[in-house]
Coordinates of C-alpha atoms and ligand atoms in Angstrom, one line a residue:
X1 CA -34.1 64.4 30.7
X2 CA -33.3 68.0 29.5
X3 CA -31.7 67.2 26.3
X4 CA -31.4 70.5 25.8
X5 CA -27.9 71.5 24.1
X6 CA -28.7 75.0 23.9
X7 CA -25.1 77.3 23.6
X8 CA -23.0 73.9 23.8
X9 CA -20.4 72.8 20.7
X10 CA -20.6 69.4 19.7
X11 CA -17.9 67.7 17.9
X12 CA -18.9 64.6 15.5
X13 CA -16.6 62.7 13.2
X14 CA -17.8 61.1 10.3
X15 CA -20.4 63.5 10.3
X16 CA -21.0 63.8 6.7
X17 CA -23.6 60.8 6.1
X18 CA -24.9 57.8 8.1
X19 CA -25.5 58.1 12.0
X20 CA -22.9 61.3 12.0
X21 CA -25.3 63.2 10.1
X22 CA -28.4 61.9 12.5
X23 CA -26.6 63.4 15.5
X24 CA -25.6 66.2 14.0
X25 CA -28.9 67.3 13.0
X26 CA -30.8 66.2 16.5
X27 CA -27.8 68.5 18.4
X28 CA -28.4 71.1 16.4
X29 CA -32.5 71.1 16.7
X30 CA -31.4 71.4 20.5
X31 CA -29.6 74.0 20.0
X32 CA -25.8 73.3 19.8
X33 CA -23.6 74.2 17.4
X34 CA -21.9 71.3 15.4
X35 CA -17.9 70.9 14.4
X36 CA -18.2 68.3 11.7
X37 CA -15.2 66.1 9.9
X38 CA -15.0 63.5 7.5
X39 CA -12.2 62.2 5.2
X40 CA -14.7 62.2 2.3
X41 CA -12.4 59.9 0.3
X42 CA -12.4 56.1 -0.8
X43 CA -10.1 54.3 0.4
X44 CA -8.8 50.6 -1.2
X45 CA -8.8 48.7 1.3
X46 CA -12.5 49.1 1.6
X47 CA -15.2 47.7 -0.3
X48 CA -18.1 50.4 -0.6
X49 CA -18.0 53.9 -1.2
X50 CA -17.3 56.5 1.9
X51 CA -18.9 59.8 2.2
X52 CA -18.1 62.6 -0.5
X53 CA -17.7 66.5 0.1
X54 CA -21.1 66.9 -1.3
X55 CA -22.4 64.6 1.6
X56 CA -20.3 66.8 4.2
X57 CA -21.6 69.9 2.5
X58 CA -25.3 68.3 2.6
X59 CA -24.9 67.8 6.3
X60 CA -23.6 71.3 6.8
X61 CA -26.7 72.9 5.0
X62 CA -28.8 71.1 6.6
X63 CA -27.0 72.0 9.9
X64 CA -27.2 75.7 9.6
X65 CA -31.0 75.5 8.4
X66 CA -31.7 74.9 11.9
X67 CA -30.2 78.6 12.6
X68 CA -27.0 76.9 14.3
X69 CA -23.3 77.6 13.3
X70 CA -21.4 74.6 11.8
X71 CA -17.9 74.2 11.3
X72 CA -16.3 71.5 9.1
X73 CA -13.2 69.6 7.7
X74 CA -12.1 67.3 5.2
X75 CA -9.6 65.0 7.5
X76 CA -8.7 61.6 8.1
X77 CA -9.5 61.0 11.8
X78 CA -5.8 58.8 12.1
X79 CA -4.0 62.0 11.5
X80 CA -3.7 63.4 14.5
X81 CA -2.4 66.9 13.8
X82 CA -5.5 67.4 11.1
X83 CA -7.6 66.3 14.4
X84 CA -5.9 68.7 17.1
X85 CA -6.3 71.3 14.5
X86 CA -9.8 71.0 14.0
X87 CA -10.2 71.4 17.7
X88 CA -8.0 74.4 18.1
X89 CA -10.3 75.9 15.4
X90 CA -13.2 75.0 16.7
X91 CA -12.3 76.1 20.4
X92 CA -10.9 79.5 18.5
X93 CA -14.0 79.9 16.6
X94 CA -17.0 78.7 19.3
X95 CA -15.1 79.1 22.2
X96 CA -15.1 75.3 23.0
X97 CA -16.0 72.0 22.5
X98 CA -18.4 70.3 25.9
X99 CA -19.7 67.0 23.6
X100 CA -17.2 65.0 21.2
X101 CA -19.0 61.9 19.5
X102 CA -15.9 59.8 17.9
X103 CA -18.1 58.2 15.4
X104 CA -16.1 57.8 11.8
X105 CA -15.2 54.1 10.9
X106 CA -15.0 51.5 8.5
X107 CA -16.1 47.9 7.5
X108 CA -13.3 46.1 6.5
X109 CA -14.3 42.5 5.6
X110 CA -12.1 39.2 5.2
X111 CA -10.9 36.2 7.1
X112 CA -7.8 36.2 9.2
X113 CA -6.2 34.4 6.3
X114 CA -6.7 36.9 3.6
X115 CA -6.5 39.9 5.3
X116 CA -3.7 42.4 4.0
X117 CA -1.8 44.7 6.4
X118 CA -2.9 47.5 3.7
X119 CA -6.8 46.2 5.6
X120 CA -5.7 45.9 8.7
X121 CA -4.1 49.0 9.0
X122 CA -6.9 51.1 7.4
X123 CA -9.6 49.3 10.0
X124 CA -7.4 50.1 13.3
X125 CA -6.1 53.4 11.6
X126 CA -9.8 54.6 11.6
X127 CA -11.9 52.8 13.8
X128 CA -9.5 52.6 17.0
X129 CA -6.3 55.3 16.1
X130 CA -9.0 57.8 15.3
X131 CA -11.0 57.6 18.2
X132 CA -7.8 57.4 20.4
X133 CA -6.9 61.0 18.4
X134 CA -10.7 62.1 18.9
X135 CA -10.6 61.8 22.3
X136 CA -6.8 62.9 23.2
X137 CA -7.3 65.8 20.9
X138 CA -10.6 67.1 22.8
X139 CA -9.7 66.1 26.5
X140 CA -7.0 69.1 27.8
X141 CA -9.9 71.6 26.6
X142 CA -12.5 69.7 28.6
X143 CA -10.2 69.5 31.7
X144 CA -9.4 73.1 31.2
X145 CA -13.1 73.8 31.2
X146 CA -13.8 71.1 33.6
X147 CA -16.7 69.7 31.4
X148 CA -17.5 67.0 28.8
X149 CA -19.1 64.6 27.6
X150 CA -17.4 61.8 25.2
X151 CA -19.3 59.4 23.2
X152 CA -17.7 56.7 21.4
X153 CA -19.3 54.4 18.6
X154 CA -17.7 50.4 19.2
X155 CA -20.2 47.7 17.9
X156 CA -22.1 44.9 18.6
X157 CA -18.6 43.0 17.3
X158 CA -16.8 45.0 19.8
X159 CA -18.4 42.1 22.3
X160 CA -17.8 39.4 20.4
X161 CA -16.2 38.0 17.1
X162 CA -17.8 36.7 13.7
X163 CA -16.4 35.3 10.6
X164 CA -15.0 37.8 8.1
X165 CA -14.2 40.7 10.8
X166 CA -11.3 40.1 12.6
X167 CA -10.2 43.8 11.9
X168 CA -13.5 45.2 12.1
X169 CA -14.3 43.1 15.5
X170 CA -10.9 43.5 17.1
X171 CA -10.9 47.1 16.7
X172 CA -14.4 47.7 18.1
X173 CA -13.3 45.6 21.2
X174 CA -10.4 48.1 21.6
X175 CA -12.9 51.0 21.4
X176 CA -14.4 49.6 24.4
X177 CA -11.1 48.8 26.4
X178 CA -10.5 52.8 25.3
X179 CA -13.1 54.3 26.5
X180 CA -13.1 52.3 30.1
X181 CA -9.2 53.7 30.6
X182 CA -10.1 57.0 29.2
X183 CA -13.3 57.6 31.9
X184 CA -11.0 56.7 34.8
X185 CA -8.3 59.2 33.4
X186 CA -11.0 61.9 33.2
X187 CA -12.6 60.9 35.7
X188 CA -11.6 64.1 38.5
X189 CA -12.2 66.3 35.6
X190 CA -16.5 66.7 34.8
X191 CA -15.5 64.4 32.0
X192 CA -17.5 61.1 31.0
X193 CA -16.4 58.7 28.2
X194 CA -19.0 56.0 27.1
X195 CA -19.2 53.9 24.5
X196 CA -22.5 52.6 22.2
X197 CA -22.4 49.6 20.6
X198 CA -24.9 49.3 17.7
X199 CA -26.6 46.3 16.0
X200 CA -27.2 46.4 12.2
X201 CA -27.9 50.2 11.7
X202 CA -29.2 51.0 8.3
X203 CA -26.7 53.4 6.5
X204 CA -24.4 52.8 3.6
X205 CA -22.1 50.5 5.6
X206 CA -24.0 47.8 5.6
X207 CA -26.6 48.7 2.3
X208 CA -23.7 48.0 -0.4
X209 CA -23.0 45.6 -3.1
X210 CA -20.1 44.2 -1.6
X211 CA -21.1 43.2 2.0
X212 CA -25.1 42.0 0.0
X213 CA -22.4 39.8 -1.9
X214 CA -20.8 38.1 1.3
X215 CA -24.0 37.6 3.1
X216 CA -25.7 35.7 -0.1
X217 CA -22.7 34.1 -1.8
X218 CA -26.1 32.2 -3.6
X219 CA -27.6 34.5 -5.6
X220 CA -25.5 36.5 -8.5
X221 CA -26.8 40.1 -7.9
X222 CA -28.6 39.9 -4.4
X223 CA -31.4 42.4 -3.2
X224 CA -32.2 44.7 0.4
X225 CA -35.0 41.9 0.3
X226 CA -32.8 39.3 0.0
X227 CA -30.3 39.7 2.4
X228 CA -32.9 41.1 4.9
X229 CA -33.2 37.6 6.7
X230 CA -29.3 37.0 7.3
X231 CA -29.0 41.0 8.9
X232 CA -31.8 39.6 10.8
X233 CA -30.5 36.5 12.0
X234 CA -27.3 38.7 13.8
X235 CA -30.3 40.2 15.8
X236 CA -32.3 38.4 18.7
X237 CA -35.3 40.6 17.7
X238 CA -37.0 39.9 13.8
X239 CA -35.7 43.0 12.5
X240 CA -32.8 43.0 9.8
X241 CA -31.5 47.0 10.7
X242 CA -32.4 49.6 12.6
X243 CA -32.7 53.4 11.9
X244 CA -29.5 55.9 12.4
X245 CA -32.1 57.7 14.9
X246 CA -32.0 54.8 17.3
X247 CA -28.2 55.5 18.2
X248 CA -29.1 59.2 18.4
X249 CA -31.3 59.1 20.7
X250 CA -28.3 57.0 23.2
X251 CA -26.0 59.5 21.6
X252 CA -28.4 62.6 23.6
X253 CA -29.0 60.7 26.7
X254 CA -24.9 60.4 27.6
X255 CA -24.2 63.6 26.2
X256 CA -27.4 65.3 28.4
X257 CA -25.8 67.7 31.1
X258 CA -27.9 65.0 33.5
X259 CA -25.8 61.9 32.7
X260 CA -23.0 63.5 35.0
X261 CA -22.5 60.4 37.2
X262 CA -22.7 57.5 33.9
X263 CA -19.0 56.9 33.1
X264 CA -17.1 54.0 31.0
X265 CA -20.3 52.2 30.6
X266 CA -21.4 50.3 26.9
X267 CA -25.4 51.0 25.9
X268 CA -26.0 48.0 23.1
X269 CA -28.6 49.1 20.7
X270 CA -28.9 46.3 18.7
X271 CA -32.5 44.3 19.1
X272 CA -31.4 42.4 21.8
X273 CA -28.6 40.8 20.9
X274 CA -26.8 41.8 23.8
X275 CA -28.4 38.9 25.5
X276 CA -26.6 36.7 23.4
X277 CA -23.1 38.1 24.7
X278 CA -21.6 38.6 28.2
X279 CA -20.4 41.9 29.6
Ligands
LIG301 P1 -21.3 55.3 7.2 O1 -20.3 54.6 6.3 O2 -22.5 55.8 6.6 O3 -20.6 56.5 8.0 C1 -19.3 56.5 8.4 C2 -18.6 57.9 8.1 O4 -17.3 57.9 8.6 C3 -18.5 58.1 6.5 O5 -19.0 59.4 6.3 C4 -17.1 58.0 6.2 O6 -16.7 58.7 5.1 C5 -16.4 58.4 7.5 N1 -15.1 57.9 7.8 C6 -14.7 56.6 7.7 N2 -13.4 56.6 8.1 C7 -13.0 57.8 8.4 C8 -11.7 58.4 8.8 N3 -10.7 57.6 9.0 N4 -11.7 59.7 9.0 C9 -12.8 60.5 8.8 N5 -14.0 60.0 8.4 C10 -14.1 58.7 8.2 O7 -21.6 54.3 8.3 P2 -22.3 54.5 9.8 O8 -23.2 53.3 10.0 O9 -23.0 55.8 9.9 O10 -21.1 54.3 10.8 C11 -20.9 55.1 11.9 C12 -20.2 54.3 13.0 O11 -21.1 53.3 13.5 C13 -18.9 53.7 12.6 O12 -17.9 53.7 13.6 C14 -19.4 52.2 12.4 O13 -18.3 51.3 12.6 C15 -20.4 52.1 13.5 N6 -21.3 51.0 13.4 C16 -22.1 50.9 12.3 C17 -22.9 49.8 12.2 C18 -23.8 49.6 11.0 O14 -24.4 48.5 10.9 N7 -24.0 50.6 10.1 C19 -23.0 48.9 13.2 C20 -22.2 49.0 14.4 C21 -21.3 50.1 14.4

């Protein structure tokens, strides 16, 4: 495998913290340049902090350290005309974009009974609306060009269902039935579109107060070591998480010039759990 990005533009959203930032800076020590955007906002309807512009700007500077150019954006991936103007910036500025990894998303936790359309709303809005706008917004550039790669992030809940995430699980399924359409549309056109599902990957997603609350309802003010056993037990393997780096590396391999002929496939990452699910 090449995975060498030298001269290409990669497009990551949610790129300010978490497994954005871990792609970002593995492109860039390849040698692309990175177009970043995050919404760097809270929102209510979820229950741990999102990224801040200080995060965005971390992952900038630590961007351009490498010597490569990075553009970024405060934007809400479910806004559509923030997204296609991103892009015409970027395609302005760098000349194009060849690699877009649709990657921002939220956990939204709560049973089907509780759930608030202000939740529901916010999960589809950015896990499934915003990678529809990722990918709508990058394509005509690609077929112009006749070249790219798209990477989408569903989940190891976008293959089956578990209490507490019917938002969260129903728009990861939709990520996958996505990005299966989208690589036949692109198909005729140098384009692939394929999807990673991840196990328990260890950002600020899953390390937070609220979800350490749901998964030890027993204990008053619950610890990583505590609730390491119950992230563990949604893996086959013994391991509660896995690093952001584990995704990258899946991330480089379908966005390697060499990947050409993989289209509308889903690569779990998540300690075997896949065996537990079909498809
Ligand atoms: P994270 O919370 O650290 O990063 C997500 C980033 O997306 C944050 O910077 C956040 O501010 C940004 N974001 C959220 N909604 C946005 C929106 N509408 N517009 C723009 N930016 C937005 O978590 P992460 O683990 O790095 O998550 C990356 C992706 O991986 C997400 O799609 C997530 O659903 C998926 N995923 C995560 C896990 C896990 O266990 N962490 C497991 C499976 C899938």
């Amino acid at each position: 495998m090449a995975e060498n990005f030298e001269g290409q533009v990669v497009l990551i959203t949610g790129g300010a913290r978490g497994q954005g930032r871990a792609h970002a800076l593995a492109f860039a020590a390849r040698g692309a340049d990175i177009v970043l955007c995050d919404r760097c906002a809270d929102s209510a309807a979820v229950r741990y902090p999102l990224a801040t512009e200080a995060d965005l700007a971390e992952t900038v500077r630590m961007v351009e350290s490498t010597g490569r150019t990075c553009i970024s954006s405060v934007l809400d991936t479910a806004d559509r005309a923030a997204l296609d103007a991103l892009v015409a910036r970027a395609e302005s500025e760098l000349g194009r974009i060849d690699i877009a990894v649709a990657n921002a998303g939220v956990s939204v936790a709560a049973p089907v009974q509780s759930m608030t359309d202000e939740m529901w709303s916010e999960v589809i809005g950015s896990n499934l609306t915003g990678v529809f706008n990722t990918v709508a917004a990058v394509a005509p550039g690609m077929i112009e060009r006749g070249y790219g790669r798209i990477v989408t992030i569903s989940s190891m809940l976008g293959r089956a269902g578990n209490t507490s995430m019917v938002g969260y699980s129903a728009s990861k399924w939709g990520v996958i039935g996505l990005t299966k359409s989208a690589a036949l549309d692109l198909a005729n056109h140098g384009i692939t579109v394929n999807a990673i599902a991840p196990g328990n990957i260890s950002t600020p997603m899953v390390h937070n107060d609220g979800l350490y609350a749901m998964m030890r309802p027993d204990l008053e003010h619950p610890t990583r070591d505590d609730v390491a056993p119950v992230f563990a037990s949604l893996h086959a393997q013994p391991v509660p998480w896995l690093e952001p780096e584990e995704i990258t590396r899946v991330v480089l391999f379908l966005a390697d010039q060499g990947s050409a002929h993989i289209s509308g496939i889903v690569i779990p990452v998540d300690a075997g759990n896949a065996a537990r699910v079909t498809g």
